[in-house]
CSV table of C-alpha atoms in Angstrom, one decimal:
chain,number,residue,atom,x,y,z
Y,159,UNK,CA,-11.9,-10.2,-22.0
Y,160,UNK,CA,-10.6,-9.2,-18.6
Y,161,UNK,CA,-9.1,-6.0,-20.0
Y,162,UNK,CA,-12.4,-5.1,-21.7
Y,163,UNK,CA,-14.3,-5.6,-18.4
Y,164,UNK,CA,-11.8,-3.3,-16.7
Y,165,UNK,CA,-12.1,-0.7,-19.5
Y,166,UNK,CA,-15.9,-0.7,-19.2
Y,167,UNK,CA,-15.7,-0.3,-15.5
Y,168,UNK,CA,-13.4,2.6,-15.7
Y,169,UNK,CA,-15.4,4.3,-18.4
Y,170,UNK,CA,-18.6,3.9,-16.4
Y,171,UNK,CA,-16.8,5.2,-13.3
Y,172,UNK,CA,-15.6,8.2,-15.2
Y,173,UNK,CA,-19.1,9.1,-16.2
Y,174,UNK,CA,-20.2,9.0,-12.6
Y,175,UNK,CA,-17.2,10.9,-11.5
Y,176,UNK,CA,-18.0,13.7,-14.0
Y,177,UNK,CA,-21.5,13.8,-12.5
Y,178,UNK,CA,-20.1,14.1,-9.0
Y,179,UNK,CA,-17.7,16.9,-10.2
Y,180,UNK,CA,-20.7,18.7,-11.7
Y,181,UNK,CA,-22.4,18.6,-8.2
Y,182,UNK,CA,-19.2,19.9,-6.5
Y,183,UNK,CA,-18.9,22.7,-9.1
Y,184,UNK,CA,-22.6,23.7,-8.7
Y,185,UNK,CA,-22.0,24.2,-5.0
Y,186,UNK,CA,-18.5,25.7,-5.5
Y,187,UNK,CA,-16.9,22.9,-3.4
Y,188,UNK,CA,-13.2,22.3,-4.1
Y,189,UNK,CA,-12.6,18.5,-3.8
Y,190,UNK,CA,-9.4,16.7,-3.3
Y,191,UNK,CA,-8.7,12.9,-3.5
Y,192,UNK,CA,-6.1,12.1,-0.9
Y,193,UNK,CA,-4.2,8.9,-1.7
Y,194,UNK,CA,-1.2,6.9,-0.5
Y,195,UNK,CA,0.0,3.7,1.0
Y,196,UNK,CA,-1.3,2.3,4.3
Y,197,UNK,CA,0.5,4.3,7.0
Y,198,UNK,CA,1.7,7.1,4.7
Y,199,UNK,CA,0.0,9.4,7.3
Y,200,UNK,CA,-3.0,10.6,5.4
Y,201,UNK,CA,-5.3,10.8,8.4
Y,202,UNK,CA,-2.8,12.6,10.6
Y,203,UNK,CA,-2.0,15.0,7.8
Y,204,UNK,CA,-5.8,15.7,7.5
Y,205,UNK,CA,-6.2,16.2,11.2
Y,206,UNK,CA,-3.3,18.8,11.2
Y,207,UNK,CA,-4.8,20.4,8.1
Y,208,UNK,CA,-8.2,20.7,9.7
Y,209,UNK,CA,-6.8,22.2,12.9
Y,210,UNK,CA,-5.0,24.9,10.9
Y,211,UNK,CA,-7.8,25.7,8.5
Y,212,UNK,CA,-11.1,25.1,10.2
Y,213,UNK,CA,-11.5,28.8,11.2
Y,214,UNK,CA,-10.7,30.0,7.7
Y,215,UNK,CA,-12.7,27.6,5.5
Y,216,UNK,CA,-15.5,25.1,5.9
Y,217,UNK,CA,-14.1,21.6,5.5
Y,218,UNK,CA,-16.0,18.3,5.1
Y,219,UNK,CA,-14.5,14.8,4.8
Y,220,UNK,CA,-15.4,11.5,3.2
Y,221,UNK,CA,-13.4,8.7,4.7
Y,222,UNK,CA,-12.7,5.5,2.7
Y,223,UNK,CA,-11.8,2.4,4.5
Y,224,UNK,CA,-12.2,-1.3,3.9
Y,225,UNK,CA,-13.9,-2.3,7.1
Y,226,UNK,CA,-13.5,0.1,10.0
Y,227,UNK,CA,-14.7,3.6,11.0
Y,228,UNK,CA,-11.4,4.4,12.8
Y,229,UNK,CA,-10.4,7.3,10.6
Y,230,UNK,CA,-13.9,8.8,10.5
Y,231,UNK,CA,-13.9,8.7,14.3
Y,232,UNK,CA,-10.7,10.6,14.5
Y,233,UNK,CA,-11.9,13.3,12.1
Y,234,UNK,CA,-15.3,13.6,13.9
Y,235,UNK,CA,-13.5,14.7,17.0
Y,236,UNK,CA,-12.6,17.9,15.1
Y,237,UNK,CA,-16.3,18.7,14.9
Y,238,UNK,CA,-16.5,18.8,11.1
Y,239,UNK,CA,-19.0,16.9,8.9
Y,240,UNK,CA,-17.6,13.5,8.0
Y,241,UNK,CA,-19.0,10.3,6.4
Y,242,UNK,CA,-17.5,6.9,6.4
Y,243,UNK,CA,-17.5,4.7,3.4
Y,244,UNK,CA,-16.7,1.0,4.0
Y,245,UNK,CA,-15.7,-0.7,0.7
Y,246,UNK,CA,-16.2,-4.2,2.2
Y,247,UNK,CA,-13.0,-5.6,0.7
Y,248,UNK,CA,-12.5,-3.3,-2.3
Y,249,UNK,CA,-9.1,-1.7,-2.5
Y,250,UNK,CA,-10.2,1.8,-3.6
Y,251,UNK,CA,-13.1,4.2,-3.6
Y,252,UNK,CA,-15.1,4.7,-6.7
Y,253,UNK,CA,-17.4,7.4,-8.0
Y,254,UNK,CA,-20.6,5.5,-7.1
Y,255,UNK,CA,-19.6,5.1,-3.5
Y,256,UNK,CA,-18.9,8.8,-3.2
Y,257,UNK,CA,-22.2,9.8,-5.0
Y,258,UNK,CA,-24.2,7.8,-2.4
Y,259,UNK,CA,-22.9,9.9,0.5
Y,260,UNK,CA,-23.1,13.4,-1.1
Y,261,UNK,CA,-26.7,13.9,0.0
Y,262,UNK,CA,-25.5,13.7,3.6
Y,263,UNK,CA,-23.6,16.9,3.3
Y,264,UNK,CA,-24.7,20.5,3.2
Y,265,UNK,CA,-22.6,21.4,0.1
Y,266,UNK,CA,-23.6,25.0,0.1
Y,267,UNK,CA,-21.8,25.3,3.4
Y,268,UNK,CA,-18.7,23.4,2.3
Y,269,UNK,CA,-15.6,25.1,0.8
Y,270,UNK,CA,-13.3,22.1,0.7
Y,271,UNK,CA,-14.2,18.4,0.5
Y,272,UNK,CA,-11.5,15.9,1.3
Y,273,UNK,CA,-11.9,12.4,0.1
Y,274,UNK,CA,-9.5,10.2,2.0
Y,275,UNK,CA,-9.0,7.0,-0.1
Y,276,UNK,CA,-8.3,3.5,1.0
Y,277,UNK,CA,-4.6,3.0,1.8
Y,278,UNK,CA,-3.1,1.8,-1.5
Y,279,UNK,CA,-0.5,3.4,-3.8
Y,280,UNK,CA,-1.9,1.7,-6.9
Y,281,UNK,CA,-5.6,1.1,-7.4
Y,282,UNK,CA,-7.2,4.4,-6.2
Y,283,UNK,CA,-5.4,6.4,-8.9
Y,284,UNK,CA,-7.4,4.8,-11.7
Y,285,UNK,CA,-10.8,5.5,-10.2
Y,286,UNK,CA,-11.8,9.2,-10.2
Y,287,UNK,CA,-14.4,10.1,-7.7
Y,288,UNK,CA,-15.2,13.6,-9.0
Y,289,UNK,CA,-12.2,15.4,-7.5
Y,290,UNK,CA,-10.6,18.6,-8.8
Y,291,UNK,CA,-7.2,17.4,-7.7
Y,292,UNK,CA,-5.5,14.2,-6.7
Y,293,UNK,CA,-3.0,14.6,-3.8
Y,294,UNK,CA,-0.4,11.9,-3.1
Y,295,UNK,CA,1.0,11.3,0.4
Y,296,UNK,CA,4.3,9.4,0.6
Y,297,UNK,CA,6.0,8.6,3.9
Y,298,UNK,CA,9.7,9.1,3.2
Y,299,UNK,CA,10.3,5.9,5.3
Y,300,UNK,CA,8.8,4.0,2.4
Y,301,UNK,CA,12.0,4.5,0.5
Y,302,UNK,CA,13.5,6.6,-2.3
Y,303,UNK,CA,12.7,3.9,-4.9
Y,304,UNK,CA,9.0,4.4,-4.6
Y,305,UNK,CA,8.4,7.2,-7.1
Y,306,UNK,CA,9.9,5.2,-10.0
Y,307,UNK,CA,8.2,2.0,-8.9
Y,308,UNK,CA,4.7,3.5,-8.6
Y,309,UNK,CA,4.9,6.4,-11.1
Y,310,UNK,CA,1.1,6.7,-11.9
Y,311,UNK,CA,0.1,8.4,-8.6
Y,312,UNK,CA,2.8,11.0,-9.0
Y,313,UNK,CA,2.0,11.6,-12.7
Y,314,UNK,CA,-1.7,12.2,-11.9
Y,315,UNK,CA,-1.3,14.2,-8.7
Y,316,UNK,CA,-1.2,18.0,-8.4
Y,317,UNK,CA,0.7,17.9,-5.2
Y,318,UNK,CA,2.7,15.3,-3.2
Y,319,UNK,CA,3.2,15.5,0.6
Y,320,UNK,CA,6.5,13.9,1.6
Y,321,UNK,CA,5.5,13.0,5.1
Y,322,UNK,CA,7.4,11.9,8.3
Y,323,UNK,CA,10.4,14.0,7.4
Y,324,UNK,CA,11.3,13.9,11.1
Y,325,UNK,CA,12.5,10.4,10.5
Y,326,UNK,CA,15.0,11.3,7.8
Y,327,UNK,CA,18.0,11.1,10.2
Y,328,UNK,CA,17.1,7.6,11.2
Y,329,UNK,CA,16.8,6.0,7.7
Y,330,UNK,CA,18.9,5.5,4.6
Y,331,UNK,CA,16.6,7.4,2.3
Y,332,UNK,CA,18.2,9.6,-0.4
Y,333,UNK,CA,15.7,12.5,-0.1
Y,334,UNK,CA,17.2,14.5,-3.0
Y,335,UNK,CA,16.9,11.6,-5.3
Y,336,UNK,CA,13.3,10.9,-4.2
Y,337,UNK,CA,12.3,14.5,-5.1
Y,338,UNK,CA,14.3,14.4,-8.3
Y,339,UNK,CA,12.6,11.2,-9.4
Y,340,UNK,CA,9.1,12.7,-8.6
Y,341,UNK,CA,9.9,15.8,-10.7
Y,342,UNK,CA,11.2,13.6,-13.5
Y,343,UNK,CA,7.7,11.9,-13.6
Y,344,UNK,CA,5.8,15.1,-13.2
Y,345,UNK,CA,7.7,18.4,-13.5
Y,346,UNK,CA,4.5,20.4,-12.6
Y,347,UNK,CA,3.9,18.7,-9.2
Y,348,UNK,CA,4.0,20.7,-6.0
Y,349,UNK,CA,6.1,19.1,-3.4
Y,350,UNK,CA,5.5,19.7,0.3
Y,351,UNK,CA,7.9,18.4,3.0
Y,352,UNK,CA,6.0,17.8,6.2
Y,353,UNK,CA,6.1,16.1,9.5
Y,354,UNK,CA,2.5,15.8,10.5
Y,355,UNK,CA,3.5,14.3,13.8
Y,356,UNK,CA,5.7,17.3,14.7
Y,357,UNK,CA,3.6,19.8,12.9
Y,358,UNK,CA,6.4,20.9,10.7
Y,359,UNK,CA,6.1,22.3,7.1
Y,360,UNK,CA,2.3,22.6,7.2
Y,361,UNK,CA,2.0,26.3,6.3
Y,362,UNK,CA,3.1,26.0,2.7
Y,363,UNK,CA,0.7,23.1,2.1
Y,364,UNK,CA,-2.3,24.8,3.8
Y,365,UNK,CA,-1.6,28.1,2.0
Y,366,UNK,CA,-1.6,26.3,-1.3
Y,367,UNK,CA,-4.8,24.5,-0.5
Y,368,UNK,CA,-6.6,27.7,0.6
Y,369,UNK,CA,-5.5,29.4,-2.6
Y,370,UNK,CA,-7.0,26.5,-4.6
Y,371,UNK,CA,-10.2,26.8,-2.6
Y,372,UNK,CA,-10.4,30.5,-3.3
Y,373,UNK,CA,-9.7,30.1,-7.0
Y,374,UNK,CA,-12.7,27.8,-7.1
Y,375,UNK,CA,-15.2,30.4,-5.7
C,297,UNK,CA,-22.4,-8.3,-12.5
C,298,UNK,CA,-19.1,-6.9,-11.3
C,299,UNK,CA,-19.1,-9.3,-8.4
C,300,UNK,CA,-19.7,-12.3,-10.6
C,301,UNK,CA,-16.8,-11.3,-12.9
C,302,UNK,CA,-14.6,-11.0,-9.8
C,303,UNK,CA,-15.7,-14.4,-8.5
C,304,UNK,CA,-15.0,-16.0,-11.9
C,305,UNK,CA,-11.6,-14.4,-12.0
C,306,UNK,CA,-10.8,-15.7,-8.5
C,307,UNK,CA,-12.1,-19.1,-9.2
C,308,UNK,CA,-10.0,-19.4,-12.4
C,309,UNK,CA,-7.0,-18.0,-10.6
C,310,UNK,CA,-7.4,-20.6,-7.8
C,311,UNK,CA,-7.4,-23.5,-10.4
C,312,UNK,CA,-4.1,-22.1,-11.9
C,313,UNK,CA,-2.6,-21.6,-8.4
C,314,UNK,CA,-3.4,-25.3,-7.5
C,315,UNK,CA,-1.6,-26.4,-10.7
C,316,UNK,CA,1.4,-24.2,-9.7
C,317,UNK,CA,1.4,-25.7,-6.3
C,318,UNK,CA,1.4,-29.2,-7.8
C,319,UNK,CA,4.5,-28.3,-9.7
C,320,UNK,CA,6.2,-27.0,-6.6
C,321,UNK,CA,5.2,-30.2,-4.7
C,322,UNK,CA,6.5,-32.4,-7.4
C,323,UNK,CA,9.9,-30.8,-7.1
C,324,UNK,CA,9.7,-30.4,-3.3
C,325,UNK,CA,10.0,-26.6,-3.5
C,326,UNK,CA,8.6,-24.8,-0.5
C,327,UNK,CA,7.1,-21.6,-1.8
C,328,UNK,CA,6.2,-18.4,0.1
C,329,UNK,CA,4.2,-15.4,-1.1
C,330,UNK,CA,5.7,-12.3,0.5
C,331,UNK,CA,3.3,-9.4,0.8
C,332,UNK,CA,3.0,-6.0,2.3
C,333,UNK,CA,2.6,-2.2,1.6
C,334,UNK,CA,5.0,-0.3,-0.6
C,335,UNK,CA,8.0,0.4,1.6
C,336,UNK,CA,7.3,-2.3,4.2
C,337,UNK,CA,10.8,-3.5,3.6
C,338,UNK,CA,10.1,-6.8,1.7
C,339,UNK,CA,13.1,-6.6,-0.6
C,340,UNK,CA,15.5,-5.7,2.1
C,341,UNK,CA,14.2,-8.5,4.4
C,342,UNK,CA,14.6,-10.9,1.5
C,343,UNK,CA,18.2,-9.7,0.9
C,344,UNK,CA,19.1,-10.3,4.6
C,345,UNK,CA,17.3,-13.6,4.5
C,346,UNK,CA,19.3,-14.7,1.4
C,347,UNK,CA,22.6,-13.6,3.0
C,348,UNK,CA,21.8,-15.8,6.1
C,349,UNK,CA,20.5,-18.8,4.2
C,350,UNK,CA,22.2,-19.1,0.9
C,351,UNK,CA,24.9,-21.5,2.2
C,352,UNK,CA,22.2,-23.7,3.8
C,353,UNK,CA,19.5,-24.0,1.2
C,354,UNK,CA,19.0,-23.2,-2.4
C,355,UNK,CA,16.8,-20.1,-2.8
C,356,UNK,CA,15.1,-18.7,-6.0
C,357,UNK,CA,13.1,-15.6,-6.3
C,358,UNK,CA,10.2,-14.3,-8.4
C,359,UNK,CA,9.9,-10.5,-8.2
C,360,UNK,CA,6.6,-8.8,-8.8
C,361,UNK,CA,6.6,-5.2,-9.7
C,362,UNK,CA,4.3,-2.9,-11.7
C,363,UNK,CA,6.9,-1.5,-14.1
C,364,UNK,CA,10.5,-1.7,-13.0
C,365,UNK,CA,13.2,-4.4,-12.5
C,366,UNK,CA,14.7,-2.6,-9.5
C,367,UNK,CA,14.0,-5.3,-6.9
C,368,UNK,CA,15.2,-8.1,-9.2
C,369,UNK,CA,18.4,-6.3,-9.8
C,370,UNK,CA,19.0,-6.0,-6.1
C,371,UNK,CA,18.3,-9.8,-5.7
C,372,UNK,CA,20.5,-10.8,-8.7
C,373,UNK,CA,23.5,-9.2,-6.9
C,374,UNK,CA,23.2,-12.1,-4.4
C,375,UNK,CA,23.9,-14.6,-7.2
C,376,UNK,CA,20.7,-16.6,-6.9
C,377,UNK,CA,18.2,-17.3,-9.6
C,378,UNK,CA,15.6,-14.5,-10.0
C,379,UNK,CA,13.0,-13.6,-12.5
C,380,UNK,CA,11.1,-10.3,-12.8
C,381,UNK,CA,7.4,-10.1,-13.5
C,382,UNK,CA,6.1,-6.7,-14.6
C,383,UNK,CA,2.4,-6.6,-14.1
C,384,UNK,CA,2.1,-3.5,-16.4
C,385,UNK,CA,-0.3,-1.7,-14.1
C,386,UNK,CA,-1.9,-4.5,-12.2
C,387,UNK,CA,-1.8,-4.2,-8.4
C,388,UNK,CA,-1.0,-7.8,-7.6
C,389,UNK,CA,0.6,-11.0,-9.1
C,390,UNK,CA,-1.7,-13.8,-10.2
C,391,UNK,CA,-1.2,-17.5,-10.7
C,392,UNK,CA,-0.9,-17.2,-14.5
C,393,UNK,CA,1.9,-14.7,-14.3
C,394,UNK,CA,3.8,-17.0,-12.0
C,395,UNK,CA,3.2,-20.1,-14.1
C,396,UNK,CA,4.7,-18.3,-17.1
C,397,UNK,CA,8.1,-17.9,-15.4
C,398,UNK,CA,8.3,-21.3,-13.7
C,399,UNK,CA,10.0,-22.9,-16.8
C,400,UNK,CA,12.9,-20.5,-16.3
C,401,UNK,CA,13.9,-22.1,-13.0
C,402,UNK,CA,15.7,-25.4,-12.2
C,403,UNK,CA,13.1,-26.5,-9.6
C,404,UNK,CA,15.0,-29.7,-8.8
C,405,UNK,CA,17.8,-27.5,-7.5
C,406,UNK,CA,15.5,-25.2,-5.5
C,407,UNK,CA,14.5,-25.7,-1.9
C,408,UNK,CA,12.8,-22.4,-1.3
C,409,UNK,CA,11.0,-20.2,-3.8
C,410,UNK,CA,10.2,-16.7,-2.6
C,411,UNK,CA,7.5,-14.8,-4.6
C,412,UNK,CA,7.7,-11.1,-3.7
C,413,UNK,CA,4.4,-9.5,-4.5
C,414,UNK,CA,3.6,-6.0,-5.7
C,415,UNK,CA,3.6,-3.5,-2.8
C,416,UNK,CA,0.0,-3.6,-1.7
C,417,UNK,CA,-1.6,-4.6,1.6
C,418,UNK,CA,-5.0,-5.4,0.1
C,419,UNK,CA,-5.2,-7.0,-3.4
C,420,UNK,CA,-2.5,-9.6,-3.5
C,421,UNK,CA,-4.0,-11.5,-0.6
C,422,UNK,CA,-7.0,-12.6,-2.7
C,423,UNK,CA,-4.9,-14.0,-5.5
C,424,UNK,CA,-3.1,-17.2,-4.7
C,425,UNK,CA,-0.1,-18.0,-6.9
C,426,UNK,CA,0.5,-21.6,-5.7
C,427,UNK,CA,2.3,-20.8,-2.5
C,428,UNK,CA,2.5,-23.0,0.6
C,429,UNK,CA,2.4,-20.0,2.9
C,430,UNK,CA,1.6,-16.3,2.8
C,431,UNK,CA,4.0,-14.1,4.7
C,432,UNK,CA,3.0,-10.5,5.7
C,433,UNK,CA,5.6,-7.8,6.1
C,434,UNK,CA,4.4,-4.7,8.1
C,435,UNK,CA,6.6,-1.8,8.8
C,436,UNK,CA,5.8,-0.7,12.4
C,437,UNK,CA,6.0,2.9,11.2
C,438,UNK,CA,2.8,2.3,9.2
C,439,UNK,CA,1.0,2.6,12.6
C,440,UNK,CA,-0.6,0.4,15.2
C,441,UNK,CA,-4.1,0.7,13.6
C,442,UNK,CA,-3.1,-1.2,10.5
C,443,UNK,CA,-3.9,-4.8,11.6
C,444,UNK,CA,-7.6,-4.0,12.3
C,445,UNK,CA,-7.9,-1.8,9.2
C,446,UNK,CA,-6.4,-4.5,6.9
C,447,UNK,CA,-7.3,-7.7,8.7
C,448,UNK,CA,-7.4,-10.1,5.7
C,449,UNK,CA,-3.6,-10.3,5.1
C,450,UNK,CA,-3.1,-11.1,8.8
C,451,UNK,CA,-5.8,-13.7,8.8
C,452,UNK,CA,-4.4,-15.5,5.8
C,453,UNK,CA,-0.7,-15.4,6.6
C,454,UNK,CA,1.3,-18.0,8.5
C,455,UNK,CA,3.8,-15.4,9.7
C,456,UNK,CA,4.1,-11.7,10.0
C,457,UNK,CA,7.4,-9.8,10.0
C,458,UNK,CA,7.1,-6.6,12.1
C,459,UNK,CA,9.8,-4.7,10.3
C,460,UNK,CA,11.8,-1.5,11.0
C,461,UNK,CA,11.7,-2.0,14.8
C,462,UNK,CA,14.8,0.2,15.1
C,463,UNK,CA,12.4,3.1,14.5
C,464,UNK,CA,10.2,2.3,17.5
C,465,UNK,CA,11.8,5.0,19.7
C,466,UNK,CA,11.1,7.7,17.1
C,467,UNK,CA,7.4,7.1,16.5
C,468,UNK,CA,4.1,7.0,18.5
C,469,UNK,CA,3.3,3.3,17.7
C,470,UNK,CA,1.8,1.2,20.5
C,471,UNK,CA,3.7,-1.9,19.6
C,472,UNK,CA,2.0,-4.2,22.2
C,473,UNK,CA,-1.4,-3.2,20.9
C,474,UNK,CA,-0.3,-3.9,17.3
C,475,UNK,CA,0.8,-7.4,18.3
C,476,UNK,CA,-2.3,-8.0,20.4
C,477,UNK,CA,-4.6,-6.9,17.4
C,478,UNK,CA,-2.7,-9.2,15.0
C,479,UNK,CA,-3.2,-12.2,17.4
C,480,UNK,CA,-6.9,-11.3,17.8
C,481,UNK,CA,-7.3,-11.7,14.1
C,482,UNK,CA,-5.1,-14.8,13.8
C,483,UNK,CA,-4.1,-16.5,17.1
C,484,UNK,CA,-1.9,-19.0,15.2
C,485,UNK,CA,0.2,-16.5,13.3
C,486,UNK,CA,4.0,-16.4,14.0
C,487,UNK,CA,5.2,-12.9,14.8
C,488,UNK,CA,8.8,-12.0,14.1
C,489,UNK,CA,10.2,-8.6,15.2
C,490,UNK,CA,13.0,-7.5,12.9
C,491,UNK,CA,15.1,-4.6,11.8
C,492,UNK,CA,16.3,-5.7,8.3
C,493,UNK,CA,18.4,-2.5,8.1
C,494,UNK,CA,20.2,-3.2,11.4
C,495,UNK,CA,20.2,-7.0,10.9
C,496,UNK,CA,18.3,-7.5,14.2
C,497,UNK,CA,15.9,-10.4,15.0
C,498,UNK,CA,16.6,-12.3,11.8
C,499,UNK,CA,17.6,-15.7,13.4
C,500,UNK,CA,14.1,-16.6,14.7
C,501,UNK,CA,12.7,-15.9,11.2
C,502,UNK,CA,15.3,-17.7,9.2
C,503,UNK,CA,15.2,-20.7,11.6
C,504,UNK,CA,11.4,-20.9,11.2
C,505,UNK,CA,11.8,-20.7,7.4
C,506,UNK,CA,14.4,-23.5,7.2
C,507,UNK,CA,12.2,-25.7,9.4
C,508,UNK,CA,9.4,-25.2,7.0
C,509,UNK,CA,11.6,-26.0,4.0
C,510,UNK,CA,12.9,-29.2,5.7
C,511,UNK,CA,9.3,-30.3,6.6
C,512,UNK,CA,8.6,-30.1,2.9
C,513,UNK,CA,11.3,-32.5,1.9
């Protein structure tokens, strides 16, 4: 019974997500769904990405958060279009929430839409919002056991940002094992090693992202 | 419709949780529900706690994980009773899952039952499993904005472990603000500042826990 309800919800959500994707395709907007644990560093990564790319492509952002507008306020300071979605308790964004804010954007003037999901390594992965690619953000401080413990997000993502690499000398993480485990789950995934705080390793990531945006034109 | 289903699920879960609590009370087992993000350091904290307390009280552990038995294997090395629950995709433990493994424990020989939940700062808070107290674990590296962004876990918990404090010098976290925000959400909460990795700050936490166990006898 509970399983059937969930399957119905997911099926309905997928229909709405496909409709959203159709809208993005119509306007040639490349859309990513940025996911990761609370504190993985999604918003800081996004700020550094915007700083590097805002003169090259037009970026817009949908911020998902349970209650606050803290992340949207941070993004708005970079003078790009941003809308906040508060889920009011729900642990993930869904396609309907995203559909409701699409009208607030000028999609013909948007090359890249970033949907930053609620901080959660589990639930958001199951709810497509219409994205072309899922991107996982994992703070290396979370530990080298996380890929095998939470495999779905790595299986479904086109790229993973291993963030906060500046903290590697101060923790007991086996970084090689972490990367090996991610590749064992998804041999096709692109791995980017980044310190958003120190601004290290961003170029490979932003170049990859721009290439994806250009392929979509 | 979706909201009603959720309310029904939570109501049914609460009934089962109360039944579990009745079992714990009958056997005078003090039970905590240990919750936090992936990589907050729940399992390492638990290992340090077991090392400090295993000669003073009888501890048993229920490990919640989506797929693996990695955490249960770590706990089993400390020679205490442990059972693994794999949720098979679900992002939290519920009372029914816990009820099913209770028969595997000798509860008359248990003073403290620790239920380590799936790594998730959101969903587990809503699903009681029969615990006497919820305990939040927050890695300070997750950032000082997390208490206000994820308030429910701090509102519902009797204690919060601020973990990985050895990394404070290497990050931009405003630690005083983090603690102030937690207390603004829940003025009664007990805050413990700990580095599980370095073994720092554990005494105040384990003393508090033993006092709780003794009050329950």
